[in-house]
Coordinates of C-alpha atoms and ligand atoms in Angstrom, one line a residue:
M6 CA 15.7 12.8 -5.1
T7 CA 15.0 15.1 -2.1
P8 CA 13.6 18.5 -3.1
A9 CA 11.1 20.2 -0.8
R10 CA 8.9 21.0 -3.7
I11 CA 8.4 19.3 -7.0
T12 CA 6.4 19.7 -10.1
L13 CA 4.9 16.7 -11.8
H14 CA 3.1 17.3 -15.1
D15 CA 0.9 20.3 -14.3
K16 CA 0.9 20.2 -10.4
T17 CA 3.2 21.3 -7.7
F18 CA 3.6 19.2 -4.6
E19 CA 5.4 19.8 -1.2
I20 CA 6.7 17.5 1.4
N21 CA 4.1 16.0 3.6
I22 CA 5.7 13.0 5.3
P23 CA 9.4 12.9 5.3
E24 CA 11.3 9.6 4.6
R25 CA 12.5 9.3 8.3
Q26 CA 8.8 9.3 9.5
I27 CA 7.8 6.8 6.9
L28 CA 10.6 4.4 7.9
Q29 CA 9.8 4.8 11.6
A30 CA 6.1 3.9 10.9
I31 CA 7.3 0.9 8.9
E32 CA 9.6 -0.3 11.6
I33 CA 6.7 -0.4 14.0
I34 CA 4.5 -2.3 11.6
A35 CA 7.4 -4.8 10.9
A36 CA 7.9 -5.5 14.7
R37 CA 4.2 -6.1 15.2
I38 CA 4.1 -8.4 12.2
S39 CA 7.2 -10.3 13.3
S40 CA 5.6 -11.0 16.6
D41 CA 2.1 -11.7 15.5
Y42 CA 3.3 -14.2 12.8
A43 CA 6.1 -15.9 14.7
G44 CA 6.2 -19.6 13.5
K45 CA 3.6 -19.0 10.8
Q46 CA 5.8 -18.1 7.7
P47 CA 3.5 -15.6 6.3
L48 CA 3.2 -14.8 2.5
F49 CA 3.2 -11.1 1.8
L50 CA 1.3 -10.1 -1.4
A51 CA 2.4 -6.6 -2.4
I52 CA 0.2 -4.7 -4.9
L53 CA 2.0 -3.2 -7.8
N54 CA 2.9 -0.6 -8.7
G55 CA 2.4 1.6 -5.7
A56 CA 3.5 -0.8 -2.8
F57 CA 6.9 -1.7 -4.2
M58 CA 8.9 0.7 -2.0
F59 CA 6.8 0.0 1.0
A60 CA 7.2 -3.7 0.5
A61 CA 11.0 -3.4 0.1
D62 CA 11.5 -1.4 3.3
L63 CA 9.0 -3.4 5.4
L64 CA 10.5 -6.7 4.4
K65 CA 14.0 -5.7 5.4
E66 CA 12.6 -5.1 9.0
V67 CA 10.7 -8.3 9.3
S68 CA 12.7 -10.6 11.4
I69 CA 10.8 -14.0 10.9
P70 CA 10.9 -16.3 7.9
C71 CA 8.5 -15.1 5.2
E72 CA 7.8 -15.1 1.6
V73 CA 6.8 -12.3 -0.7
S74 CA 5.1 -12.1 -4.1
F75 CA 3.9 -9.2 -6.2
L76 CA 0.6 -8.9 -8.0
R77 CA -1.3 -6.2 -9.9
V78 CA -4.8 -4.9 -9.8
S79 CA -5.9 -1.5 -11.3
S80 CA -8.5 1.0 -10.2
Y81 CA -7.0 4.4 -10.4
Q82 CA -6.7 6.9 -13.2
D83 CA -5.7 10.5 -13.0
M84 CA -6.4 11.7 -9.4
H85 CA -9.7 9.8 -8.9
S86 CA -10.4 6.2 -8.2
T87 CA -12.4 4.6 -11.0
G88 CA -14.0 2.2 -8.4
Q89 CA -13.4 -0.7 -10.8
V90 CA -11.0 -3.3 -9.9
S91 CA -10.0 -5.6 -12.7
E92 CA -8.8 -9.2 -12.2
I93 CA -5.7 -10.1 -10.2
I94 CA -2.6 -10.5 -12.4
G95 CA 0.6 -12.2 -11.5
L96 CA -0.6 -14.5 -8.5
K97 CA 1.3 -17.7 -9.1
E98 CA 1.5 -18.9 -5.4
E99 CA -1.0 -21.4 -3.9
I100 CA -2.5 -19.4 -1.1
K101 CA -4.7 -22.2 0.4
D102 CA -3.9 -22.6 4.0
R103 CA -1.3 -19.8 3.9
H104 CA -1.1 -16.8 6.3
I105 CA -1.5 -13.8 3.9
I106 CA -0.7 -10.3 4.5
I107 CA -1.7 -7.9 1.7
L108 CA 0.7 -4.8 1.3
E109 CA -1.0 -1.7 -0.1
D110 CA 0.6 1.7 -0.5
I111 CA -2.7 3.5 0.4
V112 CA -6.3 2.6 1.1
D113 CA -8.7 5.4 -0.2
T114 CA -12.2 4.3 -1.0
G115 CA -11.3 0.6 -0.1
H116 CA -12.5 -0.6 -3.5
T117 CA -9.2 -2.1 -4.6
V118 CA -8.3 -3.9 -1.4
Y119 CA -12.0 -5.0 -0.7
A120 CA -12.3 -6.6 -4.1
L121 CA -8.9 -8.2 -3.8
L122 CA -9.9 -9.6 -0.3
Q123 CA -13.0 -11.2 -1.7
N124 CA -11.1 -12.9 -4.4
L125 CA -8.3 -14.2 -2.1
I126 CA -10.7 -15.3 0.6
S127 CA -12.4 -17.6 -1.9
R128 CA -9.1 -19.4 -2.3
L129 CA -9.2 -20.4 1.4
P130 CA -6.1 -18.9 3.0
A131 CA -5.5 -19.8 6.7
S132 CA -5.7 -16.0 7.5
I133 CA -5.6 -12.8 5.7
E134 CA -4.7 -9.3 6.9
I135 CA -4.0 -6.0 5.3
A136 CA -1.0 -3.7 5.9
A137 CA -1.4 -0.3 4.4
L138 CA 1.3 2.5 4.6
L139 CA -1.3 5.1 4.3
L140 CA -5.1 5.2 5.1
K141 CA -7.6 7.9 4.2
P142 CA -10.2 7.1 6.8
E143 CA -12.9 9.6 5.5
C144 CA -13.0 7.8 2.1
Q145 CA -13.5 4.3 3.2
Q146 CA -16.7 2.8 1.5
H147 CA -16.4 -0.7 2.6
P148 CA -16.4 -2.6 6.0
L149 CA -12.7 -3.1 6.0
Q150 CA -10.5 -4.0 8.9
V151 CA -6.9 -2.6 8.1
K152 CA -4.9 -4.3 10.8
Y153 CA -1.6 -2.6 10.2
I154 CA -1.6 1.1 9.3
G155 CA 1.5 3.3 8.9
K156 CA -0.2 6.6 9.0
A157 CA -3.8 8.0 8.7
I158 CA -3.9 11.0 6.5
P159 CA -6.7 13.4 5.4
N160 CA -8.4 13.3 2.1
E161 CA -5.6 14.8 0.1
F162 CA -3.9 13.6 -3.1
V163 CA -0.3 12.4 -2.2
V164 CA 2.7 11.2 -4.4
G165 CA 6.1 9.9 -3.8
Y166 CA 7.5 6.8 -2.1
G167 CA 5.9 4.5 -4.8
L168 CA 2.8 6.6 -5.3
D169 CA 2.4 8.3 -8.6
Y170 CA 0.6 11.1 -10.3
N171 CA -0.1 9.8 -13.8
G172 CA 3.2 7.8 -13.9
L173 CA 5.5 10.3 -12.2
G174 CA 6.7 10.7 -8.7
R175 CA 7.2 7.1 -7.6
N176 CA 10.9 7.5 -7.2
L177 CA 10.6 10.2 -4.6
R178 CA 11.9 9.2 -1.2
H179 CA 9.4 11.4 0.8
I180 CA 5.6 11.7 0.5
Y181 CA 4.4 14.8 -1.1
K182 CA 1.0 16.5 -1.1
L183 CA -0.6 19.0 -3.5
V184 CA 0.3 22.6 -2.8
Ligands
LIG17 P1 -9.0 2.7 -3.5 O1 -9.5 1.5 -4.4 O2 -8.8 2.5 -2.0 O3 -9.9 3.9 -3.7 O4 -7.7 3.2 -4.1 C1 -6.5 2.5 -3.8 C2 -5.5 2.9 -4.9 O5 -5.6 4.1 -5.4 C3 -4.1 2.8 -4.2 O6 -3.6 1.6 -4.2 C4 -3.3 3.9 -4.9 O7 -2.7 3.3 -6.0 C5 -4.4 4.8 -5.5 N1 -4.6 6.0 -4.7 C6 -5.5 6.3 -3.7 N2 -5.2 7.5 -3.1 C7 -4.2 8.0 -3.7 C8 -3.4 9.2 -3.6 O8 -3.7 10.1 -2.7 N3 -2.3 9.3 -4.3 C9 -1.9 8.4 -5.2 N4 -0.8 8.7 -6.0 N5 -2.6 7.2 -5.4 C10 -3.7 7.0 -4.7
LIG18 MG1 -2.1 1.0 -5.3

C-alpha cells in the first residue's frame, strides 16, 4: 500500500518517512553491523510485533553469518506507553556467551528496551547492543545507549512499516505521522 494519506480507525496520517529513506538508513546500519561483528556470528533478537519489517529488511543487508530469533514483550496501548513491560515470551535460544543485537522498531520512553536489557544481561551474553529503526530522543527516561539508530524523530506518534495504531497500519510501506 502506498497512499500519501491514510485513515486508521478515527485518525488521519500523512507520509513522514518514505520507504526509500527507511531502506537507506537500514543499509547503513547493516554495513556497520557487518563490519563490527565480523567473525562473531551475532544473534539478532527482534521484538514483535513492531520490528518484523525492520528485521526482515535489515537481515537481507547483513553480509556476515548471523542468526535471528523473535520475541515478544508488551508495553503499549492506544497511543501511550503504559510503562509496564511484561515478561519475555518466545526466547528459546541460549544467549550465554553470544553476541546479542536487539532489534526494536522505535525507542520512545525506553521502558521496553531497558527492561528487556536488564533481563537479557542477567543471562550473561558476551555482548549486547540495541539497533532501533527510530528513536524519540526527548522521551528517553533511562540511561540507554542505542548504538545503531536509523533515524531520530520528534515526539510524534507514527505508524507504518511494522508500527501500528491499535492494530492497524503495520502493513504500510512508508512511515506516517498524525496529521
Ligand atoms: P517505550 O517502552 O520505549 O516507551 O516504547 C516502545 C514501544 O512502544 C515500541 O516498541 C513501539 O511498539 C511502541 N511505540 C512507541 N512510540 C510509538 C509510536 O510513535 N508509534 C507506534 N505505533 N508505536 C510506538
Ligand atoms: Mg515495539
